[in-house]
Tab-separated table of C-alpha atoms in Angstrom:
chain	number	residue	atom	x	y	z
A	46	UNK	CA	95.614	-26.594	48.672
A	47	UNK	CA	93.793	-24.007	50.775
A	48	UNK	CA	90.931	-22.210	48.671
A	49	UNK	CA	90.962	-18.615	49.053
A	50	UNK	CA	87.794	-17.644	50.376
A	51	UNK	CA	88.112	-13.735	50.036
A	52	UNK	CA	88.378	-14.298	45.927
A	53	UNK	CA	85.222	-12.943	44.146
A	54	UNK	CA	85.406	-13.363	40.517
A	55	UNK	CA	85.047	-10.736	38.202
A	56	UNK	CA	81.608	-10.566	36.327
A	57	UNK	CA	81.717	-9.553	33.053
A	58	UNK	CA	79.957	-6.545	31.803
A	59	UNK	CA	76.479	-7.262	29.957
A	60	UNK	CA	77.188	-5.027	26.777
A	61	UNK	CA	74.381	-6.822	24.645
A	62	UNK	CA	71.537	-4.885	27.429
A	63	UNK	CA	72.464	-1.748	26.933
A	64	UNK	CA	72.089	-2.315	22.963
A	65	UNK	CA	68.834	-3.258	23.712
A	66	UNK	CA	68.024	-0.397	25.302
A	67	UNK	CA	69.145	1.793	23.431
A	68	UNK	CA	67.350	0.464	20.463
A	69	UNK	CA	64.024	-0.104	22.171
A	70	UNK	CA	64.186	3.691	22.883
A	71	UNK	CA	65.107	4.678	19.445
A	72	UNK	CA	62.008	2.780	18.096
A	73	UNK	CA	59.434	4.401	21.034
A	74	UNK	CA	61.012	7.927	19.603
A	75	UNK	CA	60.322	6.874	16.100
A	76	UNK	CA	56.338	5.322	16.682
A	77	UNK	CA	56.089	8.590	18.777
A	78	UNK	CA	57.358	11.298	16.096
A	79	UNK	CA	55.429	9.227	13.125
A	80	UNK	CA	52.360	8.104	14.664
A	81	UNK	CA	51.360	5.359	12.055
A	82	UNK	CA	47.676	4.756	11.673
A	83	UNK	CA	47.780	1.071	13.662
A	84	UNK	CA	49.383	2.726	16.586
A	85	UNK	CA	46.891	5.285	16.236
A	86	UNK	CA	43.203	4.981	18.359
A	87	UNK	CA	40.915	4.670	14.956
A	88	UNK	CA	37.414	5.421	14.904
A	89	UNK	CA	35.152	2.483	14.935
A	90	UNK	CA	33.355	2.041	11.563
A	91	UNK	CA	29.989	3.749	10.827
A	92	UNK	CA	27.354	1.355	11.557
A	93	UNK	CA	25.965	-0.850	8.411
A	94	UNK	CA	22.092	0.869	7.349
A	95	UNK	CA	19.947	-2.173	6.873
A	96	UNK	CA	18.146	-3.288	3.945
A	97	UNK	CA	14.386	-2.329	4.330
A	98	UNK	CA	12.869	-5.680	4.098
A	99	UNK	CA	9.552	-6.253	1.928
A	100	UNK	CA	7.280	-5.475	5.252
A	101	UNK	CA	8.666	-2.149	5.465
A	102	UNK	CA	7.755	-1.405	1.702
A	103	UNK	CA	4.337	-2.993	2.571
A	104	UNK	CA	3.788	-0.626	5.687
A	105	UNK	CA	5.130	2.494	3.650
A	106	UNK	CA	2.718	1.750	0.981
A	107	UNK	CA	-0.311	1.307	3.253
A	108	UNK	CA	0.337	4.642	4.835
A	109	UNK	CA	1.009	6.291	1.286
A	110	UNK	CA	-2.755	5.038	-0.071
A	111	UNK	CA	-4.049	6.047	3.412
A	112	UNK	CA	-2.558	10.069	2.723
A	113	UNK	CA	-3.808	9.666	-0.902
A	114	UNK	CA	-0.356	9.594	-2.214
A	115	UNK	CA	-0.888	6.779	-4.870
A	116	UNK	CA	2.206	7.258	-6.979
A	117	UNK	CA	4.625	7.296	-3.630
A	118	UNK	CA	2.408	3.816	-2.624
A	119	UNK	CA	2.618	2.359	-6.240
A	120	UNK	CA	6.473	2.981	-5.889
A	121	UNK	CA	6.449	1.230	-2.642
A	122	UNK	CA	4.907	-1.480	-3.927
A	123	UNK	CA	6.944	-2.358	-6.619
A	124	UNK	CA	9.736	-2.020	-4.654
A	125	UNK	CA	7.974	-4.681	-2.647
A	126	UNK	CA	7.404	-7.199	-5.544
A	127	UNK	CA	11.479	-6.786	-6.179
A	128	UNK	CA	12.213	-8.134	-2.794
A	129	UNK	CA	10.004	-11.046	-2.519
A	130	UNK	CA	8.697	-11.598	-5.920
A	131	UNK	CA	6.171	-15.072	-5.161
A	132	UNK	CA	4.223	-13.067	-3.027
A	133	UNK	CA	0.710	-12.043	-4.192
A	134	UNK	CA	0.082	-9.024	-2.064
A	135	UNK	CA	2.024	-6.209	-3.745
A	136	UNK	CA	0.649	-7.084	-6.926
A	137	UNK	CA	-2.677	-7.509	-5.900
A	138	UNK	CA	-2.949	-3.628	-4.577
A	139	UNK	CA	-0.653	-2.647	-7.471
A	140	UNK	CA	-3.811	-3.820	-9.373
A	141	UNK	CA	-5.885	-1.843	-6.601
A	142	UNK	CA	-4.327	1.006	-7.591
A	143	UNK	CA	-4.485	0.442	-11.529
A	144	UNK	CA	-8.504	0.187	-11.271
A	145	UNK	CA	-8.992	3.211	-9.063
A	146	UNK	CA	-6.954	5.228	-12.665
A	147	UNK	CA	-8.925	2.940	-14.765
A	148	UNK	CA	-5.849	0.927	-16.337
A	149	UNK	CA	-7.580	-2.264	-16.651
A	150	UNK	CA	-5.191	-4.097	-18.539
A	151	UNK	CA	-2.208	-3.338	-16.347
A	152	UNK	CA	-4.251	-4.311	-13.564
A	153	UNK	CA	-5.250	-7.281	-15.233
A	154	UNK	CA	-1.812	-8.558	-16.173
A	155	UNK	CA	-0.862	-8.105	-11.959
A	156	UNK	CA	-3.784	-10.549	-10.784
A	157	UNK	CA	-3.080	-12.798	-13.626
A	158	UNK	CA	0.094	-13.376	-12.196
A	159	UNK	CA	-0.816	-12.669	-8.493
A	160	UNK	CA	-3.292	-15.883	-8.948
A	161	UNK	CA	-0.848	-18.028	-10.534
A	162	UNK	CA	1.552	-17.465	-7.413
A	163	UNK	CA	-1.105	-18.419	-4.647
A	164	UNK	CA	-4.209	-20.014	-6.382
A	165	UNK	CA	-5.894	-19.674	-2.787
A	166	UNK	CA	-5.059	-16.278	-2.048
A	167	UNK	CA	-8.796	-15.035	-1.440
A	168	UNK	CA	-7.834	-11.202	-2.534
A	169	UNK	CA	-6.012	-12.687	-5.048
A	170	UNK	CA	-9.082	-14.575	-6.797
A	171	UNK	CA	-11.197	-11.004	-5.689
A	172	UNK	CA	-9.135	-9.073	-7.517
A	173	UNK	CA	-8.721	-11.275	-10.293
A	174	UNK	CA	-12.527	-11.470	-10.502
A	175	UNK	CA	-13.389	-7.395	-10.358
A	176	UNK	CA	-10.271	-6.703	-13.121
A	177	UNK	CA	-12.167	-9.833	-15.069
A	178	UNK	CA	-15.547	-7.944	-14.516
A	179	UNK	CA	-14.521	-4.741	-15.648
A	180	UNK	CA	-12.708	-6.446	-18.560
A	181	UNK	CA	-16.417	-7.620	-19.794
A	182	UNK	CA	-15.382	-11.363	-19.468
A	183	UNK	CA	-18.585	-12.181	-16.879
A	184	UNK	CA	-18.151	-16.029	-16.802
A	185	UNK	CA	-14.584	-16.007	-15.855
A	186	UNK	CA	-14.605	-13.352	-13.140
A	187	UNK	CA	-17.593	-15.226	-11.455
A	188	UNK	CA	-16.094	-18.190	-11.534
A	189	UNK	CA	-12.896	-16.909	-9.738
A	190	UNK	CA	-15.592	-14.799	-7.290
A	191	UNK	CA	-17.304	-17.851	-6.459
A	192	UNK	CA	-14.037	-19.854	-5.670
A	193	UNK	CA	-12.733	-17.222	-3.603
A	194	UNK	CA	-16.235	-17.634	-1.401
A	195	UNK	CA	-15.796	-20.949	-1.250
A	196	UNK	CA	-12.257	-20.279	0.916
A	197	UNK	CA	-14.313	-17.232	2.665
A	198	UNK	CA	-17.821	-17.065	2.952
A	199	UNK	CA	-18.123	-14.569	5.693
A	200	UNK	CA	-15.716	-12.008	3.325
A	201	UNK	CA	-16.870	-8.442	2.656
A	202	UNK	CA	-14.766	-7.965	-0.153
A	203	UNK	CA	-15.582	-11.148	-2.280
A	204	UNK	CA	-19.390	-10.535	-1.821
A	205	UNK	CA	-18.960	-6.879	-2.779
A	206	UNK	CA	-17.309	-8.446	-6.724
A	207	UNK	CA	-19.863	-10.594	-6.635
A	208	UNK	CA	-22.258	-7.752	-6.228
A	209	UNK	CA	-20.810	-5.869	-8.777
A	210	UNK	CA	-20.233	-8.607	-11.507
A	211	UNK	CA	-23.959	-9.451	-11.003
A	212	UNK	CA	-25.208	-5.474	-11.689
A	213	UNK	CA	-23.119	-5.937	-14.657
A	214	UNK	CA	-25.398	-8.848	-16.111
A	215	UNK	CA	-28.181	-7.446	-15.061
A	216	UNK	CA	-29.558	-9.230	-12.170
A	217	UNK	CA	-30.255	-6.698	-9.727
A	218	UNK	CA	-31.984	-8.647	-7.212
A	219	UNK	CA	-29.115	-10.810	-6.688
A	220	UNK	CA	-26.634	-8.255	-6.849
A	221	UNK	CA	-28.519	-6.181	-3.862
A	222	UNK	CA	-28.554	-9.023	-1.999
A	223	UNK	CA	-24.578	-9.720	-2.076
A	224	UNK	CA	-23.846	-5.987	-1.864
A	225	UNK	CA	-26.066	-5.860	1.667
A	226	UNK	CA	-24.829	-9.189	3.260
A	227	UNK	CA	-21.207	-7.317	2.316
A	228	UNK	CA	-22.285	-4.282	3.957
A	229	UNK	CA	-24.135	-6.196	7.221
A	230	UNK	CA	-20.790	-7.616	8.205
A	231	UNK	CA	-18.869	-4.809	7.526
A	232	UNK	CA	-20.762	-1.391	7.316
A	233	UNK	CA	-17.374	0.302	6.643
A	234	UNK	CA	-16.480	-1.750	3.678
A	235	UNK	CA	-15.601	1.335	0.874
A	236	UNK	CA	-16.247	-1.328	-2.352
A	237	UNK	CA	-19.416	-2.187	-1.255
A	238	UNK	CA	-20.269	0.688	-0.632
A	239	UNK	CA	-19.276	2.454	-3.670
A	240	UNK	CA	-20.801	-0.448	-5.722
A	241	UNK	CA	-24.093	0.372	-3.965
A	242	UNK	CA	-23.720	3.096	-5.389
A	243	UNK	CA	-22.831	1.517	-8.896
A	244	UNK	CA	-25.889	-0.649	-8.576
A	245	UNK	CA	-28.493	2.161	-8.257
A	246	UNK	CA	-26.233	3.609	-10.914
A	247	UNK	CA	-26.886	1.822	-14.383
A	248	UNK	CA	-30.523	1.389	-12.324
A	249	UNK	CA	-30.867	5.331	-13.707
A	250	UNK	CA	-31.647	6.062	-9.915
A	251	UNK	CA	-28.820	8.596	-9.833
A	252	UNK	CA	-30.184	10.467	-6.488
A	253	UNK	CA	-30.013	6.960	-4.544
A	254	UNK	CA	-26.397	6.596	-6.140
A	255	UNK	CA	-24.943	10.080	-4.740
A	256	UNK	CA	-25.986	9.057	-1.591
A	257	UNK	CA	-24.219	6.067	-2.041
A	258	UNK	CA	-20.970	7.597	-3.227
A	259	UNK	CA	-21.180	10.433	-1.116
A	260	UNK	CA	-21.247	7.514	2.055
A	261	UNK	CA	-18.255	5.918	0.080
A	262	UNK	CA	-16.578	8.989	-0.139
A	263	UNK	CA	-16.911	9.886	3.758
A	264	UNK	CA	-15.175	6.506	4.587
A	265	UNK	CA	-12.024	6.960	2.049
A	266	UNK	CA	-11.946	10.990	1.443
A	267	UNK	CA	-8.618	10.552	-0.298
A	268	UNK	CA	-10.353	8.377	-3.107
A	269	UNK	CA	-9.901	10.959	-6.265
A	270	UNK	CA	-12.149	7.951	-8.316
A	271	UNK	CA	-14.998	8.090	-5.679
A	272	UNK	CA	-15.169	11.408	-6.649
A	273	UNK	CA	-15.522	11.117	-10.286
A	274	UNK	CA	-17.879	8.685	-9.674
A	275	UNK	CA	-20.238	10.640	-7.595
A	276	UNK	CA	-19.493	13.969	-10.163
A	277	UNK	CA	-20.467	11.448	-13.084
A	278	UNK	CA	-24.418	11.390	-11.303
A	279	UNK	CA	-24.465	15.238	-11.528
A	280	UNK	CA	-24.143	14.883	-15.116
A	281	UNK	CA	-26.296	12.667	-15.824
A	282	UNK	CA	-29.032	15.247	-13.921
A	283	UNK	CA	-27.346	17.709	-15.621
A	284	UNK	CA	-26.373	19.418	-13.134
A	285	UNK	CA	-22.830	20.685	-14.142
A	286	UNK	CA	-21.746	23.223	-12.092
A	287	UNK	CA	-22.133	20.287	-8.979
A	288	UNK	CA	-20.185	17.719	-11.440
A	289	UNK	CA	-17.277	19.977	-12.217
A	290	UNK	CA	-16.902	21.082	-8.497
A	291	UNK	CA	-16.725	17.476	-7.744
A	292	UNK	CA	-14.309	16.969	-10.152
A	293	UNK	CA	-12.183	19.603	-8.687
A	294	UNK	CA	-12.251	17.807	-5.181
A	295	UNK	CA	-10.983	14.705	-7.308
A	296	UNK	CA	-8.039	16.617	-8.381
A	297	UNK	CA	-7.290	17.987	-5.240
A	298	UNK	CA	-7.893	14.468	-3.687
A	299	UNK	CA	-5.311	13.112	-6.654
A	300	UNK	CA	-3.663	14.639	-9.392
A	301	UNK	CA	-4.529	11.866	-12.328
A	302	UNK	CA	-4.828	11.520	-15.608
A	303	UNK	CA	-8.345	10.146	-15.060
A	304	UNK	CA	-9.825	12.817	-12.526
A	305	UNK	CA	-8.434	15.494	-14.984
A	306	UNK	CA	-9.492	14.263	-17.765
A	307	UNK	CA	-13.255	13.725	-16.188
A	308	UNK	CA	-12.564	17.871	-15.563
A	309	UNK	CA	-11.496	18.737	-18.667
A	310	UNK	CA	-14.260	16.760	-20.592
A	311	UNK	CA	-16.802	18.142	-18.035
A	312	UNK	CA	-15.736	21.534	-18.549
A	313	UNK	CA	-15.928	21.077	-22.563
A	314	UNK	CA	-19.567	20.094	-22.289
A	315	UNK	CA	-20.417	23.040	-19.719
A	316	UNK	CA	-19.175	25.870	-22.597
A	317	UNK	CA	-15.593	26.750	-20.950
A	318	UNK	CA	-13.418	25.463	-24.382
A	319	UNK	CA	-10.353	27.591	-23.059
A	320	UNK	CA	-10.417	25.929	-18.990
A	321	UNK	CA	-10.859	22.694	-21.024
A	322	UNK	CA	-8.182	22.506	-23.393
A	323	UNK	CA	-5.522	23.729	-20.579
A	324	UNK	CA	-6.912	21.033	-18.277
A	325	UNK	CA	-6.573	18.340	-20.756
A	326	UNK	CA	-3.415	19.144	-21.873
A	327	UNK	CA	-2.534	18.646	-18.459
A	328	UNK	CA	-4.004	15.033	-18.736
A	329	UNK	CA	-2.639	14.150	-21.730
A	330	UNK	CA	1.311	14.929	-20.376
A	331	UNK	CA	0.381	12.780	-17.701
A	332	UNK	CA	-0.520	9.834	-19.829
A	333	UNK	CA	0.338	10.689	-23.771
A	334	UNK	CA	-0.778	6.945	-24.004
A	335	UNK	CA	-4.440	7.323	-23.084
A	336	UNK	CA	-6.693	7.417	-25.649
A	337	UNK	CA	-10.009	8.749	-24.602
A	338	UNK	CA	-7.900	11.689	-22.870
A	339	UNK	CA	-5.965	12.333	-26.458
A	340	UNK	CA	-9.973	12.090	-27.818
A	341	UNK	CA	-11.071	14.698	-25.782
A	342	UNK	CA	-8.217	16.877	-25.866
A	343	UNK	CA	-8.526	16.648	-29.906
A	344	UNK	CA	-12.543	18.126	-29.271
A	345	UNK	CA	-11.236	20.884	-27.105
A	346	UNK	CA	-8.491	21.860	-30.085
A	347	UNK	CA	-11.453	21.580	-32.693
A	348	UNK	CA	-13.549	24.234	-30.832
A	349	UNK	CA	-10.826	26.858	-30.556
A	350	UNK	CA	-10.568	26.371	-34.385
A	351	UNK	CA	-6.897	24.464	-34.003
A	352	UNK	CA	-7.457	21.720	-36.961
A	353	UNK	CA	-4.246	21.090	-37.225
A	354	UNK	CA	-3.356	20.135	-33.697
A	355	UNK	CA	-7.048	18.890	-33.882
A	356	UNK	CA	-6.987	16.443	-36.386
A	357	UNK	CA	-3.369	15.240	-35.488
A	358	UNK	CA	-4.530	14.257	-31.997
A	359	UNK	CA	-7.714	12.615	-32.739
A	360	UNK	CA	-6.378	10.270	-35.319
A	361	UNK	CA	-3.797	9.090	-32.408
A	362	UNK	CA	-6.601	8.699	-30.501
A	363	UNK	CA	-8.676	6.512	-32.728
A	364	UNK	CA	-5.291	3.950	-33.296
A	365	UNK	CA	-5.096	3.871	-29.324
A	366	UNK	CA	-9.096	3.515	-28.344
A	367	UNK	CA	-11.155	0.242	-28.617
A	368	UNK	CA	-13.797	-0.088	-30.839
A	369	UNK	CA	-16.547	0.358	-28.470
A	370	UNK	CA	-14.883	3.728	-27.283
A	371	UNK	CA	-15.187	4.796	-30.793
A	372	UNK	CA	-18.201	6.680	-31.509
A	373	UNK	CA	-20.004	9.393	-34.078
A	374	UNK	CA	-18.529	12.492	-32.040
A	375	UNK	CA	-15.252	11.576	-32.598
A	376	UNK	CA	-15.404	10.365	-35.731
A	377	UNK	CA	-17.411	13.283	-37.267
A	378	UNK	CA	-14.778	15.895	-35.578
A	379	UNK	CA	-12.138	13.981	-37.065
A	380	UNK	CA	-13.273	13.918	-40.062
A	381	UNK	CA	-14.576	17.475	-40.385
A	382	UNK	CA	-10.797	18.665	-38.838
A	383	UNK	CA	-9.084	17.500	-41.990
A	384	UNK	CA	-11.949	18.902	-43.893
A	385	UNK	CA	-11.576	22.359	-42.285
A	386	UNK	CA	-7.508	22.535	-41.550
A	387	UNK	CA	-5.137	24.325	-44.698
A	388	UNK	CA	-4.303	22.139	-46.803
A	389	UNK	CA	-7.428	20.360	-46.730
A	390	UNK	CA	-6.961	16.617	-46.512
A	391	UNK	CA	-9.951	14.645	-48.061
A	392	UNK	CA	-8.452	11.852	-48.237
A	393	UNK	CA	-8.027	11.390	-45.106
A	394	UNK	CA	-11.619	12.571	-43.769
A	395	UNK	CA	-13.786	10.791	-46.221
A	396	UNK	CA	-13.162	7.391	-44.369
A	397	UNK	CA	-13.936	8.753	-41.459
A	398	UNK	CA	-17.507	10.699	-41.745
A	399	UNK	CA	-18.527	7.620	-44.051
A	400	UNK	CA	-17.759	6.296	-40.285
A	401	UNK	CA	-19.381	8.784	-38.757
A	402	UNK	CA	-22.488	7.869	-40.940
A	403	UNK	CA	-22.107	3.746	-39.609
A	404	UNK	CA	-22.883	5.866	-36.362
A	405	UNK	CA	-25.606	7.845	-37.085
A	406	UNK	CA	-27.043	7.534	-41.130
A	407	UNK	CA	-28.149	11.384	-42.585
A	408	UNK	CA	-26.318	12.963	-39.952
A	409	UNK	CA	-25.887	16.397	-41.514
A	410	UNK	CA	-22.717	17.304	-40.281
A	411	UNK	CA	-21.307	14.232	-41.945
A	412	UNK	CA	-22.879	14.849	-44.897
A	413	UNK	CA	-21.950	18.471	-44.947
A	414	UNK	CA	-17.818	17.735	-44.826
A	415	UNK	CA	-18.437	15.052	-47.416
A	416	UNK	CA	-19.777	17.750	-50.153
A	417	UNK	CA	-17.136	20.340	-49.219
A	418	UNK	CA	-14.752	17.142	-50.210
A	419	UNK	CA	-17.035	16.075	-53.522
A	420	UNK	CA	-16.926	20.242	-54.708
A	421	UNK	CA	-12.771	20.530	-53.882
């Protein structure tokens, strides 16, 4: 059979395209008129803030004690300790910064545990040593001086405790000679310096020790304890205008507890009762805890005639002071505030101008408030 070569076969129509099509092109209109949020360029993601790490805390405290701002460098500090809390350094300035506001025992409960982390941490075993010092416990802060020159010889710092702990026993001689060897290698050194100055000090050679603290002050102006240092040798020539005008560069240099207080108290003794008592008040908001601040700011009420206030603040005093802080002045004002405040209150007074009289026997102030009591 002969093919047909001019046959073409039909090809059947490809309906299942144009459904395609059609629905491809209803789904472009849809993503167009709705715009869902993957189709949709996003912004990328704000970038993640790091954590500061414990060296940033470190260099933001540095620069805060370096401005003076001790509170803003305390804060620092701590923040420090969080982050890496077996390392000794943020506790040991902590401590720093507790001495310069004379809170000895939180200082000393930092070193204890700053020399427990790292037992050959030199400023560690300093520290440790000048908190022990100023604690009264001689033997043990030598010992931890001397084992801290054992790791350093050649360190400023450790011969400038030792200098100090050895003024505070008494041997002079020695104490010189650790305080200039500190001093020879590092003329700079503020804490040899001001203990120079310390040294000539309880030596009763108060004109050597403002030169010393005034030398201590030039190399850390921002030192408000330097100041109340130096303002402390004024007194003692009586010189009070020049001690109260140092304490007011201490304030300016740092608003604390302890340079106002040191103003306050100084202004009591120079006559101005009303300055005083304002300036104290101030002190005693910033630390309602301290006791030789709540002390002085019950004298201040006594002399404007406030027995009340007077008599309520001193006896919170007395349960927050020492014994060796305690002393006649106190005692007697005490007592002779519950004497003098409506109702009277022998009860409570008696005890203490009987103390008063442990102080000083005939003192006739004391004896005075006890006949008022005896004669109702």
């Amino acid at each position: 059979m002969d093919l047909d070569w001019t046959y073409r076969p039909r090809r059947q129509r490809r309906r299942g395209c144009f459904v395609w099509s059609g629905l491809v092109l209803l789904l472009a209109v849809y993503l167009y008129v709705q715009r869902p949020d993957w189709l949709v360029r996003q912004p990328p993601p704000p970038a993640t803030t790091p954590t500061p790490s414990a060296l940033y805390w470190q260099t933001k405290a540095e620069a805060h004690i370096a401005a003076g701002n001790f509170s803003e460098a305390a804060a620092a500090l701590e923040r420090m300790a969080e982050l890496e809390p077996e390392n000794a350094y943020p506790l040991v300035a902590l401590a720093g910064l507790h001495l310069m506001a004379r809170r000895v025992e939180q200082a000393y409960a930092l070193t204890q545990k700053a020399v427990r982390l790292e037992g050959k941490n030199v400023d560690a075993l300093a520290m440790h040593a000048r908190v022990l010092d100023w604690r009264g416990n001689y033997d043990s802060a030598s010992d931890f001086a001397f084992q801290a020159l054992e790791l350093e010889p050649d360190n400023p710092d450790v011969l400038a405790v030792l200098g100090e702990i050895y003024s505070d026993v008494g041997n002079y001689a020695v104490a010189l000679d650790y305080l200039e060897e500190a001093l020879a290698i590092d003329p700079a050194n503020v804490m040899a310096r001001r203990n120079l100055g310390y040294l000539y000090e309880i030596q009763k050679d108060h004109e050597s020790a403002i030169d010393q603290y005034s030398r201590a002050i030039e190399l850390a102006p921002k030192r408000p304890d330097l100041f109340i240092e130096l303002g402390r040798q004024y007194e003692r020539l009586d010189e009070w205008g020049l001690a109260i005008e140092t304490y007011e560069e201490a304030v300016a240099a740092g608003e604390t507890a302890f340079a106002l207080d040191a103003l306050g108290w100084a202004l009591w003794n120079y006559g101005d009762h009303l300055q005083a008592l304002r300036i104290l008040r101030r002190a005693a908001e910033m630390e309602p805890q301290n006791g030789l601040v709540l002390a002085h700011l019950g004298m201040a009420y006594y002399r404007r005639l406030n027995y009340e206030s007077a008599s309520e603040t001193l006896e919170q005093a007395m349960q927050l002071l020492d014994e060796d802080e305690i002393n006649a002045q106190f005692t007697l004002t005490l007592g002779l505030s519950h004497v003098y405040k409506k109702p009277q209150e022998c009860d409570r007074a008696v005890p203490w101008l009987n103390k008063t009289l442990e102080f000083a026997p005939g003192l006739s102030s004391a004896l005075h408030g006890l006949r008022r009591c005896s004669t109702g």
